[in-house]
mmCIF file of N, CA and C and ligand atoms in Angstrom:
data_model
loop_
_atom_site.group_PDB
_atom_site.id
_atom_site.type_symbol
_atom_site.label_atom_id
_atom_site.label_comp_id
_atom_site.label_asym_id
_atom_site.label_seq_id
_atom_site.Cartn_x
_atom_site.Cartn_y
_atom_site.Cartn_z
ATOM 1 N N MET X 686 -12.798 -15.798 -25.912
ATOM 2 C CA MET X 686 -11.686 -15.975 -24.963
ATOM 3 C C MET X 686 -12.091 -15.467 -23.579
ATOM 4 N N ASN X 687 -11.644 -16.181 -22.562
ATOM 5 C CA ASN X 687 -12.024 -15.846 -21.186
ATOM 6 C C ASN X 687 -10.898 -15.056 -20.514
ATOM 7 N N ILE X 688 -11.272 -14.047 -19.721
ATOM 8 C CA ILE X 688 -10.221 -13.222 -19.086
ATOM 9 C C ILE X 688 -9.352 -14.037 -18.122
ATOM 10 N N LEU X 689 -9.887 -15.169 -17.651
ATOM 11 C CA LEU X 689 -9.122 -15.975 -16.680
ATOM 12 C C LEU X 689 -7.848 -16.561 -17.300
ATOM 13 N N PHE X 690 -7.808 -16.560 -18.623
ATOM 14 C CA PHE X 690 -6.605 -16.998 -19.334
ATOM 15 C C PHE X 690 -5.392 -16.183 -18.857
ATOM 16 N N PHE X 691 -5.644 -14.900 -18.510
ATOM 17 C CA PHE X 691 -4.552 -13.990 -18.148
ATOM 18 C C PHE X 691 -4.307 -13.902 -16.633
ATOM 19 N N LEU X 692 -5.090 -14.643 -15.881
ATOM 20 C CA LEU X 692 -5.064 -14.446 -14.419
ATOM 21 C C LEU X 692 -3.759 -14.896 -13.756
ATOM 22 N N THR X 693 -3.214 -14.022 -12.926
ATOM 23 C CA THR X 693 -2.200 -14.455 -11.950
ATOM 24 C C THR X 693 -2.986 -14.736 -10.673
ATOM 25 N N PRO X 694 -3.052 -16.004 -10.257
ATOM 26 C CA PRO X 694 -3.930 -16.326 -9.128
ATOM 27 C C PRO X 694 -3.454 -15.727 -7.813
ATOM 28 N N LYS X 695 -4.408 -15.531 -6.921
ATOM 29 C CA LYS X 695 -4.125 -14.938 -5.602
ATOM 30 C C LYS X 695 -2.910 -15.573 -4.935
ATOM 31 N N SER X 696 -2.762 -16.900 -5.092
ATOM 32 C CA SER X 696 -1.655 -17.606 -4.427
ATOM 33 C C SER X 696 -0.295 -17.094 -4.912
ATOM 34 N N GLU X 697 -0.265 -16.433 -6.091
ATOM 35 C CA GLU X 697 1.017 -15.933 -6.621
ATOM 36 C C GLU X 697 1.102 -14.411 -6.537
ATOM 37 N N VAL X 698 0.108 -13.802 -5.882
ATOM 38 C CA VAL X 698 0.078 -12.338 -5.798
ATOM 39 C C VAL X 698 0.538 -11.893 -4.417
ATOM 40 N N ALA X 699 1.347 -10.823 -4.389
ATOM 41 C CA ALA X 699 1.710 -10.187 -3.113
ATOM 42 C C ALA X 699 0.587 -9.219 -2.775
ATOM 43 N N TYR X 700 -0.029 -9.385 -1.620
ATOM 44 C CA TYR X 700 -1.117 -8.471 -1.241
ATOM 45 C C TYR X 700 -1.023 -8.174 0.248
ATOM 46 N N LEU X 701 -1.780 -7.162 0.664
ATOM 47 C CA LEU X 701 -1.794 -6.756 2.072
ATOM 48 C C LEU X 701 -3.178 -6.982 2.637
ATOM 49 N N TYR X 702 -3.238 -7.217 3.942
ATOM 50 C CA TYR X 702 -4.532 -7.178 4.621
ATOM 51 C C TYR X 702 -4.726 -5.769 5.165
ATOM 52 N N ASP X 703 -5.970 -5.322 5.157
ATOM 53 C CA ASP X 703 -6.220 -3.928 5.556
ATOM 54 C C ASP X 703 -5.926 -3.656 7.025
ATOM 55 N N ASP X 704 -5.809 -4.713 7.852
ATOM 56 C CA ASP X 704 -5.504 -4.468 9.268
ATOM 57 C C ASP X 704 -4.003 -4.583 9.563
ATOM 58 N N GLN X 705 -3.199 -4.799 8.537
ATOM 59 C CA GLN X 705 -1.756 -4.817 8.779
ATOM 60 C C GLN X 705 -1.274 -3.383 8.980
ATOM 61 N N THR X 706 -0.167 -3.248 9.699
ATOM 62 C CA THR X 706 0.293 -1.889 9.996
ATOM 63 C C THR X 706 1.046 -1.324 8.800
ATOM 64 N N LEU X 707 1.171 -0.013 8.851
ATOM 65 C CA LEU X 707 1.908 0.680 7.795
ATOM 66 C C LEU X 707 3.327 0.123 7.686
ATOM 67 N N ARG X 708 3.909 -0.162 8.829
ATOM 68 C CA ARG X 708 5.273 -0.692 8.810
ATOM 69 C C ARG X 708 5.316 -2.066 8.130
ATOM 70 N N GLN X 709 4.348 -2.927 8.485
ATOM 71 C CA GLN X 709 4.302 -4.250 7.839
ATOM 72 C C GLN X 709 4.113 -4.084 6.327
ATOM 73 N N ALA X 710 3.251 -3.133 5.966
ATOM 74 C CA ALA X 710 2.980 -2.902 4.542
ATOM 75 C C ALA X 710 4.268 -2.511 3.815
ATOM 76 N N LEU X 711 5.035 -1.615 4.439
ATOM 77 C CA LEU X 711 6.292 -1.185 3.812
ATOM 78 C C LEU X 711 7.247 -2.355 3.667
ATOM 79 N N GLU X 712 7.280 -3.191 4.697
ATOM 80 C CA GLU X 712 8.205 -4.331 4.645
ATOM 81 C C GLU X 712 7.798 -5.327 3.562
ATOM 82 N N ILE X 713 6.494 -5.544 3.432
ATOM 83 C CA ILE X 713 6.006 -6.479 2.398
ATOM 84 C C ILE X 713 6.338 -5.929 1.010
ATOM 85 N N MET X 714 6.130 -4.617 0.835
ATOM 86 C CA MET X 714 6.412 -4.039 -0.481
ATOM 87 C C MET X 714 7.909 -4.026 -0.769
ATOM 88 N N GLU X 715 8.695 -3.787 0.253
ATOM 89 C CA GLU X 715 10.145 -3.800 0.065
ATOM 90 C C GLU X 715 10.596 -5.199 -0.342
ATOM 91 N N HIS X 716 10.022 -6.191 0.320
ATOM 92 C CA HIS X 716 10.403 -7.578 0.046
ATOM 93 C C HIS X 716 10.059 -7.969 -1.396
ATOM 94 N N HIS X 717 8.854 -7.622 -1.827
ATOM 95 C CA HIS X 717 8.413 -8.055 -3.161
ATOM 96 C C HIS X 717 8.844 -7.108 -4.273
ATOM 97 N N ARG X 718 9.240 -5.897 -3.875
ATOM 98 C CA ARG X 718 9.726 -4.891 -4.830
ATOM 99 C C ARG X 718 8.665 -4.446 -5.841
ATOM 100 N N TYR X 719 7.397 -4.493 -5.446
ATOM 101 C CA TYR X 719 6.357 -3.916 -6.296
ATOM 102 C C TYR X 719 6.056 -2.510 -5.783
ATOM 103 N N THR X 720 5.712 -1.612 -6.700
ATOM 104 C CA THR X 720 5.417 -0.247 -6.273
ATOM 105 C C THR X 720 3.941 -0.083 -5.893
ATOM 106 N N ALA X 721 3.130 -1.066 -6.250
ATOM 107 C CA ALA X 721 1.702 -1.013 -5.910
ATOM 108 C C ALA X 721 1.199 -2.441 -5.762
ATOM 109 N N ILE X 722 0.431 -2.686 -4.705
ATOM 110 C CA ILE X 722 -0.126 -4.036 -4.539
ATOM 111 C C ILE X 722 -1.562 -3.956 -4.016
ATOM 112 N N PRO X 723 -2.337 -5.004 -4.261
ATOM 113 C CA PRO X 723 -3.730 -4.986 -3.805
ATOM 114 C C PRO X 723 -3.823 -5.122 -2.279
ATOM 115 N N MET X 724 -4.899 -4.535 -1.743
ATOM 116 C CA MET X 724 -5.193 -4.681 -0.316
ATOM 117 C C MET X 724 -6.551 -5.373 -0.209
ATOM 118 N N ILE X 725 -6.616 -6.376 0.672
ATOM 119 C CA ILE X 725 -7.875 -7.117 0.827
ATOM 120 C C ILE X 725 -8.239 -7.178 2.315
ATOM 121 N N SER X 726 -9.489 -7.531 2.577
ATOM 122 C CA SER X 726 -9.905 -7.681 3.975
ATOM 123 C C SER X 726 -9.604 -9.112 4.419
ATOM 124 N N ARG X 727 -9.703 -9.336 5.722
ATOM 125 C CA ARG X 727 -9.468 -10.701 6.232
ATOM 126 C C ARG X 727 -10.518 -11.670 5.691
ATOM 127 N N LEU X 728 -11.641 -11.120 5.220
ATOM 128 C CA LEU X 728 -12.669 -11.986 4.625
ATOM 129 C C LEU X 728 -12.399 -12.240 3.145
ATOM 130 N N GLY X 729 -11.306 -11.651 2.652
ATOM 131 C CA GLY X 729 -10.902 -11.930 1.275
ATOM 132 C C GLY X 729 -11.474 -10.995 0.234
ATOM 133 N N LYS X 730 -12.157 -9.904 0.703
ATOM 134 C CA LYS X 730 -12.738 -8.967 -0.275
ATOM 135 C C LYS X 730 -11.673 -7.966 -0.735
ATOM 136 N N TYR X 731 -11.745 -7.607 -2.024
ATOM 137 C CA TYR X 731 -10.828 -6.589 -2.549
ATOM 138 C C TYR X 731 -11.205 -5.230 -1.982
ATOM 139 N N ILE X 732 -10.208 -4.514 -1.409
ATOM 140 C CA ILE X 732 -10.475 -3.188 -0.822
ATOM 141 C C ILE X 732 -9.939 -2.077 -1.717
ATOM 142 N N GLY X 733 -8.722 -2.239 -2.205
ATOM 143 C CA GLY X 733 -8.130 -1.178 -3.015
ATOM 144 C C GLY X 733 -6.674 -1.484 -3.297
ATOM 145 N N THR X 734 -5.964 -0.450 -3.746
ATOM 146 C CA THR X 734 -4.561 -0.622 -4.141
ATOM 147 C C THR X 734 -3.697 0.363 -3.377
ATOM 148 N N ILE X 735 -2.672 -0.157 -2.755
ATOM 149 C CA ILE X 735 -1.753 0.696 -2.002
ATOM 150 C C ILE X 735 -0.477 0.878 -2.807
ATOM 151 N N THR X 736 -0.025 2.103 -2.878
ATOM 152 C CA THR X 736 1.226 2.365 -3.602
ATOM 153 C C THR X 736 2.289 2.881 -2.624
ATOM 154 N N GLU X 737 3.522 2.830 -3.093
ATOM 155 C CA GLU X 737 4.614 3.386 -2.281
ATOM 156 C C GLU X 737 4.351 4.871 -2.006
ATOM 157 N N GLY X 738 3.843 5.554 -3.036
ATOM 158 C CA GLY X 738 3.556 6.990 -2.885
ATOM 159 C C GLY X 738 2.516 7.235 -1.800
ATOM 160 N N ASP X 739 1.450 6.413 -1.773
ATOM 161 C CA ASP X 739 0.421 6.580 -0.729
ATOM 162 C C ASP X 739 1.075 6.523 0.651
ATOM 163 N N MET X 740 1.990 5.546 0.802
ATOM 164 C CA MET X 740 2.601 5.376 2.129
ATOM 165 C C MET X 740 3.551 6.521 2.454
ATOM 166 N N LEU X 741 4.317 6.925 1.443
ATOM 167 C CA LEU X 741 5.256 8.033 1.671
ATOM 168 C C LEU X 741 4.503 9.304 2.066
ATOM 169 N N TRP X 742 3.476 9.652 1.286
ATOM 170 C CA TRP X 742 2.750 10.887 1.582
ATOM 171 C C TRP X 742 1.961 10.753 2.890
ATOM 172 N N GLY X 743 1.502 9.529 3.185
ATOM 173 C CA GLY X 743 0.802 9.307 4.452
ATOM 174 C C GLY X 743 1.729 9.568 5.630
ATOM 175 N N ILE X 744 2.943 9.032 5.532
ATOM 176 C CA ILE X 744 3.897 9.218 6.642
ATOM 177 C C ILE X 744 4.290 10.694 6.756
ATOM 178 N N LYS X 745 4.476 11.329 5.603
ATOM 179 C CA LYS X 745 4.872 12.749 5.630
ATOM 180 C C LYS X 745 3.735 13.621 6.184
ATOM 181 N N ASN X 746 2.543 13.429 5.635
ATOM 182 C CA ASN X 746 1.458 14.360 5.961
ATOM 183 C C ASN X 746 0.796 14.079 7.302
ATOM 184 N N GLU X 747 0.710 12.808 7.679
ATOM 185 C CA GLU X 747 -0.039 12.486 8.906
ATOM 186 C C GLU X 747 0.890 12.219 10.095
ATOM 187 N N TYR X 748 2.104 11.733 9.803
ATOM 188 C CA TYR X 748 2.959 11.287 10.922
ATOM 189 C C TYR X 748 4.302 11.992 10.946
ATOM 190 N N ASP X 749 4.358 13.160 10.276
ATOM 191 C CA ASP X 749 5.550 13.994 10.349
ATOM 192 C C ASP X 749 6.823 13.195 10.035
ATOM 193 N N LEU X 750 6.713 12.335 9.050
ATOM 194 C CA LEU X 750 7.834 11.493 8.581
ATOM 195 C C LEU X 750 8.339 10.515 9.649
ATOM 196 N N SER X 751 7.552 10.270 10.688
ATOM 197 C CA SER X 751 8.009 9.336 11.714
ATOM 198 C C SER X 751 7.367 7.965 11.505
ATOM 199 N N LEU X 752 8.208 7.032 11.085
ATOM 200 C CA LEU X 752 7.700 5.676 10.864
ATOM 201 C C LEU X 752 7.351 5.045 12.211
ATOM 202 N N LYS X 753 8.068 5.473 13.247
ATOM 203 C CA LYS X 753 7.822 4.940 14.594
ATOM 204 C C LYS X 753 6.370 5.234 14.988
ATOM 205 N N GLU X 754 5.973 6.487 14.730
ATOM 206 C CA GLU X 754 4.591 6.885 15.084
ATOM 207 C C GLU X 754 3.567 6.111 14.274
ATOM 208 N N ALA X 755 3.975 5.769 13.042
ATOM 209 C CA ALA X 755 3.036 5.107 12.136
ATOM 210 C C ALA X 755 3.018 3.593 12.326
ATOM 211 N N GLU X 756 3.851 3.133 13.261
ATOM 212 C CA GLU X 756 4.039 1.687 13.414
ATOM 213 C C GLU X 756 2.747 0.941 13.740
ATOM 214 N N HIS X 757 1.875 1.589 14.478
ATOM 215 C CA HIS X 757 0.661 0.880 14.904
ATOM 216 C C HIS X 757 -0.565 1.277 14.096
ATOM 217 N N VAL X 758 -0.302 2.020 13.025
ATOM 218 C CA VAL X 758 -1.427 2.498 12.209
ATOM 219 C C VAL X 758 -1.800 1.458 11.162
ATOM 220 N N PRO X 759 -3.079 1.066 11.101
ATOM 221 C CA PRO X 759 -3.442 0.132 10.029
ATOM 222 C C PRO X 759 -3.312 0.801 8.666
ATOM 223 N N VAL X 760 -2.790 0.065 7.733
ATOM 224 C CA VAL X 760 -2.508 0.633 6.415
ATOM 225 C C VAL X 760 -3.779 1.170 5.751
ATOM 226 N N ALA X 761 -4.923 0.626 6.135
ATOM 227 C CA ALA X 761 -6.184 1.050 5.503
ATOM 228 C C ALA X 761 -6.522 2.522 5.766
ATOM 229 N N VAL X 762 -5.954 3.121 6.830
ATOM 230 C CA VAL X 762 -6.308 4.525 7.110
ATOM 231 C C VAL X 762 -5.506 5.506 6.263
ATOM 232 N N ILE X 763 -4.466 5.025 5.606
ATOM 233 C CA ILE X 763 -3.661 5.906 4.756
ATOM 234 C C ILE X 763 -4.484 6.297 3.518
ATOM 235 N N PRO X 764 -4.583 7.603 3.239
ATOM 236 C CA PRO X 764 -5.347 7.997 2.042
ATOM 237 C C PRO X 764 -4.706 7.408 0.783
ATOM 238 N N ARG X 765 -5.549 6.882 -0.111
ATOM 239 C CA ARG X 765 -5.037 6.286 -1.346
ATOM 240 C C ARG X 765 -5.374 7.214 -2.508
ATOM 241 N N ARG X 766 -4.374 7.437 -3.366
ATOM 242 C CA ARG X 766 -4.578 8.377 -4.485
ATOM 243 C C ARG X 766 -5.645 7.836 -5.425
ATOM 244 N N SER X 767 -5.478 6.579 -5.828
ATOM 245 C CA SER X 767 -6.546 5.970 -6.634
ATOM 246 C C SER X 767 -6.411 4.456 -6.559
ATOM 247 N N ASP X 768 -7.547 3.806 -6.478
ATOM 248 C CA ASP X 768 -7.551 2.340 -6.416
ATOM 249 C C ASP X 768 -7.644 1.778 -7.831
ATOM 250 N N ASN X 769 -6.907 0.717 -8.082
ATOM 251 C CA ASN X 769 -7.080 0.041 -9.371
ATOM 252 C C ASN X 769 -8.475 -0.572 -9.396
ATOM 253 N N CYS X 770 -9.207 -0.285 -10.465
ATOM 254 C CA CYS X 770 -10.582 -0.798 -10.593
ATOM 255 C C CYS X 770 -10.544 -2.297 -10.840
ATOM 256 N N PRO X 771 -11.358 -3.038 -10.098
ATOM 257 C CA PRO X 771 -11.388 -4.488 -10.347
ATOM 258 C C PRO X 771 -12.332 -4.841 -11.501
ATOM 259 N N VAL X 772 -12.157 -6.029 -12.052
ATOM 260 C CA VAL X 772 -13.170 -6.578 -12.972
ATOM 261 C C VAL X 772 -13.702 -7.851 -12.338
ATOM 262 N N SER X 773 -14.929 -8.195 -12.725
ATOM 263 C CA SER X 773 -15.467 -9.437 -12.177
ATOM 264 C C SER X 773 -15.015 -10.587 -13.073
ATOM 265 N N ILE X 774 -15.093 -11.750 -12.495
ATOM 266 C CA ILE X 774 -14.611 -12.972 -13.126
ATOM 267 C C ILE X 774 -15.279 -13.219 -14.496
ATOM 268 N N ASP X 775 -16.523 -12.695 -14.651
ATOM 269 C CA ASP X 775 -17.210 -12.926 -15.924
ATOM 270 C C ASP X 775 -17.222 -11.666 -16.811
ATOM 271 N N ALA X 776 -16.273 -10.753 -16.534
ATOM 272 C CA ALA X 776 -16.160 -9.552 -17.377
ATOM 273 C C ALA X 776 -15.757 -9.951 -18.795
ATOM 274 N N THR X 777 -16.081 -9.075 -19.736
ATOM 275 C CA THR X 777 -15.679 -9.352 -21.125
ATOM 276 C C THR X 777 -14.212 -8.945 -21.305
ATOM 277 N N MET X 778 -13.637 -9.427 -22.391
ATOM 278 C CA MET X 778 -12.257 -9.038 -22.711
ATOM 279 C C MET X 778 -12.183 -7.514 -22.917
ATOM 280 N N GLU X 779 -13.236 -6.942 -23.514
ATOM 281 C CA GLU X 779 -13.241 -5.484 -23.757
ATOM 282 C C GLU X 779 -13.185 -4.724 -22.440
ATOM 283 N N ASP X 780 -13.994 -5.179 -21.465
ATOM 284 C CA ASP X 780 -13.983 -4.563 -20.127
ATOM 285 C C ASP X 780 -12.576 -4.564 -19.548
ATOM 286 N N MET X 781 -11.988 -5.738 -19.618
ATOM 287 C CA MET X 781 -10.686 -5.941 -18.987
ATOM 288 C C MET X 781 -9.608 -5.124 -19.715
ATOM 289 N N PHE X 782 -9.646 -5.122 -21.045
ATOM 290 C CA PHE X 782 -8.675 -4.334 -21.815
ATOM 291 C C PHE X 782 -8.836 -2.846 -21.500
ATOM 292 N N GLY X 783 -10.091 -2.405 -21.402
ATOM 293 C CA GLY X 783 -10.366 -1.000 -21.108
ATOM 294 C C GLY X 783 -9.727 -0.597 -19.791
ATOM 295 N N LYS X 784 -9.838 -1.443 -18.792
ATOM 296 C CA LYS X 784 -9.249 -1.124 -17.474
ATOM 297 C C LYS X 784 -7.722 -1.136 -17.564
ATOM 298 N N ALA X 785 -7.199 -2.111 -18.307
ATOM 299 C CA ALA X 785 -5.737 -2.249 -18.383
ATOM 300 C C ALA X 785 -5.091 -1.079 -19.142
ATOM 301 N N LEU X 786 -5.907 -0.318 -19.881
ATOM 302 C CA LEU X 786 -5.347 0.860 -20.553
ATOM 303 C C LEU X 786 -4.908 1.895 -19.525
ATOM 304 N N ASN X 787 -5.627 1.947 -18.401
ATOM 305 C CA ASN X 787 -5.387 2.999 -17.408
ATOM 306 C C ASN X 787 -4.650 2.547 -16.164
ATOM 307 N N GLN X 788 -4.422 1.271 -16.021
ATOM 308 C CA GLN X 788 -3.727 0.786 -14.812
ATOM 309 C C GLN X 788 -2.901 -0.435 -15.215
ATOM 310 N N ASN X 789 -1.731 -0.579 -14.567
ATOM 311 C CA ASN X 789 -0.851 -1.638 -15.067
ATOM 312 C C ASN X 789 -1.184 -3.026 -14.514
ATOM 313 N N PHE X 790 -2.140 -3.094 -13.586
ATOM 314 C CA PHE X 790 -2.716 -4.401 -13.282
ATOM 315 C C PHE X 790 -4.191 -4.234 -12.944
ATOM 316 N N VAL X 791 -4.941 -5.277 -13.220
ATOM 317 C CA VAL X 791 -6.382 -5.244 -12.988
ATOM 318 C C VAL X 791 -6.726 -6.346 -11.967
ATOM 319 N N PRO X 792 -7.223 -5.950 -10.783
ATOM 320 C CA PRO X 792 -7.642 -6.960 -9.809
ATOM 321 C C PRO X 792 -8.888 -7.689 -10.340
ATOM 322 N N VAL X 793 -9.003 -8.971 -10.016
ATOM 323 C CA VAL X 793 -10.159 -9.752 -10.455
ATOM 324 C C VAL X 793 -10.895 -10.263 -9.217
ATOM 325 N N VAL X 794 -12.217 -10.090 -9.219
ATOM 326 C CA VAL X 794 -13.024 -10.534 -8.066
ATOM 327 C C VAL X 794 -14.102 -11.508 -8.554
ATOM 328 N N ASP X 795 -14.541 -12.384 -7.657
ATOM 329 C CA ASP X 795 -15.615 -13.304 -8.033
ATOM 330 C C ASP X 795 -16.971 -12.639 -7.767
ATOM 331 N N ASP X 796 -18.042 -13.384 -7.921
ATOM 332 C CA ASP X 796 -19.363 -12.738 -7.804
ATOM 333 C C ASP X 796 -19.705 -12.356 -6.367
ATOM 334 N N GLN X 797 -18.904 -12.795 -5.387
ATOM 335 C CA GLN X 797 -19.086 -12.341 -3.989
ATOM 336 C C GLN X 797 -18.105 -11.216 -3.647
ATOM 337 N N LYS X 798 -17.424 -10.708 -4.666
ATOM 338 C CA LYS X 798 -16.396 -9.653 -4.501
ATOM 339 C C LYS X 798 -15.136 -10.164 -3.788
ATOM 340 N N ASN X 799 -14.955 -11.471 -3.779
ATOM 341 C CA ASN X 799 -13.716 -12.019 -3.217
ATOM 342 C C ASN X 799 -12.589 -11.826 -4.230
ATOM 343 N N PHE X 800 -11.451 -11.400 -3.703
ATOM 344 C CA PHE X 800 -10.286 -11.185 -4.557
ATOM 345 C C PHE X 800 -9.735 -12.542 -5.002
ATOM 346 N N ILE X 801 -9.589 -12.722 -6.317
ATOM 347 C CA ILE X 801 -9.060 -14.031 -6.766
ATOM 348 C C ILE X 801 -7.738 -13.920 -7.518
ATOM 349 N N GLY X 802 -7.290 -12.695 -7.790
ATOM 350 C CA GLY X 802 -5.990 -12.549 -8.449
ATOM 351 C C GLY X 802 -5.926 -11.257 -9.234
ATOM 352 N N ILE X 803 -4.905 -11.162 -10.073
ATOM 353 C CA ILE X 803 -4.739 -9.947 -10.891
ATOM 354 C C ILE X 803 -4.422 -10.336 -12.337
ATOM 355 N N ILE X 804 -4.662 -9.379 -13.221
ATOM 356 C CA ILE X 804 -4.208 -9.514 -14.613
ATOM 357 C C ILE X 804 -3.268 -8.352 -14.866
ATOM 358 N N THR X 805 -2.041 -8.647 -15.267
ATOM 359 C CA THR X 805 -1.100 -7.548 -15.495
ATOM 360 C C THR X 805 -1.126 -7.130 -16.965
ATOM 361 N N ARG X 806 -0.857 -5.852 -17.155
ATOM 362 C CA ARG X 806 -0.813 -5.323 -18.528
ATOM 363 C C ARG X 806 0.289 -6.041 -19.313
ATOM 364 N N LYS X 807 1.357 -6.379 -18.606
ATOM 365 C CA LYS X 807 2.462 -7.053 -19.288
ATOM 366 C C LYS X 807 2.015 -8.393 -19.871
ATOM 367 N N ASP X 808 1.204 -9.141 -19.118
ATOM 368 C CA ASP X 808 0.735 -10.442 -19.628
ATOM 369 C C ASP X 808 -0.167 -10.263 -20.848
ATOM 370 N N ILE X 809 -0.979 -9.203 -20.829
ATOM 371 C CA ILE X 809 -1.846 -8.949 -21.990
ATOM 372 C C ILE X 809 -0.974 -8.599 -23.206
ATOM 373 N N MET X 810 0.009 -7.734 -22.968
ATOM 374 C CA MET X 810 0.863 -7.317 -24.084
ATOM 375 C C MET X 810 1.692 -8.479 -24.613
ATOM 376 N N ARG X 811 2.134 -9.322 -23.699
ATOM 377 C CA ARG X 811 2.929 -10.486 -24.115
ATOM 378 C C ARG X 811 2.089 -11.366 -25.051
ATOM 379 N N TYR X 812 0.826 -11.547 -24.662
ATOM 380 C CA TYR X 812 -0.073 -12.371 -25.473
ATOM 381 C C TYR X 812 -0.276 -11.721 -26.848
ATOM 382 N N CYS X 813 -0.556 -10.418 -26.859
ATOM 383 C CA CYS X 813 -0.808 -9.723 -28.129
ATOM 384 C C CYS X 813 0.431 -9.785 -29.020
ATOM 385 N N TYR X 814 1.573 -9.632 -28.408
ATOM 386 C CA TYR X 814 2.832 -9.679 -29.163
ATOM 387 C C TYR X 814 2.997 -11.059 -29.805
ATOM 388 N N GLY X 815 2.668 -12.096 -29.027
ATOM 389 C CA GLY X 815 2.747 -13.472 -29.551
ATOM 390 C C GLY X 815 1.815 -13.662 -30.734
ATOM 391 N N GLN X 816 0.600 -13.089 -30.620
ATOM 392 C CA GLN X 816 -0.372 -13.220 -31.705
ATOM 393 C C GLN X 816 0.118 -12.494 -32.954
ATOM 394 N N MET X 817 0.739 -11.333 -32.762
ATOM 395 C CA MET X 817 1.252 -10.586 -33.911
ATOM 396 C C MET X 817 2.339 -11.390 -34.624
ATOM 397 N N GLY X 818 3.177 -12.047 -33.815
ATOM 398 C CA GLY X 818 4.244 -12.885 -34.385
ATOM 399 C C GLY X 818 3.656 -14.010 -35.227
ATOM 400 N N LYS X 819 2.583 -14.640 -34.681
ATOM 401 C CA LYS X 819 1.949 -15.760 -35.395
ATOM 402 C C LYS X 819 1.374 -15.282 -36.718
ATOM 403 N N LYS X 820 0.716 -14.099 -36.664
ATOM 404 C CA LYS X 820 0.100 -13.551 -37.891
ATOM 405 C C LYS X 820 1.167 -13.270 -38.935
ATOM 406 N N ALA X 821 2.281 -12.666 -38.475
ATOM 407 C CA ALA X 821 3.342 -12.308 -39.407
ATOM 408 C C ALA X 821 3.906 -13.558 -40.099
ATOM 409 N N GLN X 822 3.961 -14.671 -39.338
ATOM 410 C CA GLN X 822 4.497 -15.903 -39.920
ATOM 411 C C GLN X 822 3.558 -16.503 -40.949
ATOM 412 N N SER X 823 2.238 -16.249 -40.739
ATOM 413 C CA SER X 823 1.266 -16.907 -41.624
ATOM 414 C C SER X 823 1.029 -16.146 -42.932
ATOM 415 N N VAL X 824 1.632 -14.934 -43.075
ATOM 416 C CA VAL X 824 1.442 -14.229 -44.364
ATOM 417 C C VAL X 824 2.682 -14.347 -45.266
HETATM 418 P P1 LIG C 1528 4.201 -6.081 -14.505
HETATM 419 O O1 LIG C 1528 3.317 -5.856 -15.674
HETATM 420 O O2 LIG C 1528 4.563 -7.508 -14.272
HETATM 421 O O3 LIG C 1528 5.357 -5.132 -14.454
HETATM 422 O O4 LIG C 1528 3.303 -5.706 -13.246
HETATM 423 C C1 LIG C 1528 2.660 -4.469 -13.202
HETATM 424 C C2 LIG C 1528 2.304 -4.178 -11.772
HETATM 425 O O5 LIG C 1528 1.393 -5.171 -11.302
HETATM 426 C C3 LIG C 1528 3.479 -4.245 -10.802
HETATM 427 O O6 LIG C 1528 4.143 -3.012 -10.745
HETATM 428 C C4 LIG C 1528 2.777 -4.528 -9.506
HETATM 429 O O7 LIG C 1528 2.183 -3.338 -9.001
HETATM 430 C C5 LIG C 1528 1.652 -5.451 -9.942
HETATM 431 N N1 LIG C 1528 2.022 -6.855 -9.842
HETATM 432 C C6 LIG C 1528 2.507 -7.650 -10.821
HETATM 433 N N2 LIG C 1528 2.705 -8.901 -10.373
HETATM 434 C C7 LIG C 1528 2.326 -8.896 -9.073
HETATM 435 C C8 LIG C 1528 2.291 -9.883 -8.042
HETATM 436 N N3 LIG C 1528 2.679 -11.140 -8.265
HETATM 437 N N4 LIG C 1528 1.846 -9.519 -6.817
HETATM 438 C C9 LIG C 1528 1.436 -8.245 -6.593
HETATM 439 N N5 LIG C 1528 1.433 -7.274 -7.514
HETATM 440 C C10 LIG C 1528 1.891 -7.587 -8.737
#
């Protein structure tokens, strides 16, 4: 089985560009209602994962809770607690499952490190649940 079976393609993913401002980042996250989303460069390379917490602590620690001051700050300068580890397009299912144990989505990159989408833990679990149902019916 190929990991691409689980892929949510980039066209359906909410992501940020690293040169967008902190304010734009907050607005994008508010709009999509995700607590963490991938950040990519304008060249399409995966950079890391930004969370609501990263932005909150960034505004508190660096900008004294002033969003106005942070308005012109590129989101990439905000310290990130931890980036979701990506897998490459030709990773094994074991690789991908291993990553999904520790993060609720796994970014997927091609062999040039271009971001091509994500695999969510929910989609993996949904699939496994479906397989368990099928097995139960066949016994
Ligand atoms: P889910 O398993 O669907 O709850 O998604 C787990 C996490 O993956 C979410 O909390 C988001 O951080 C991220 N995520 C899921 N779907 C998307 C998407 N379409 N765009 C960006 N991030 C997403």
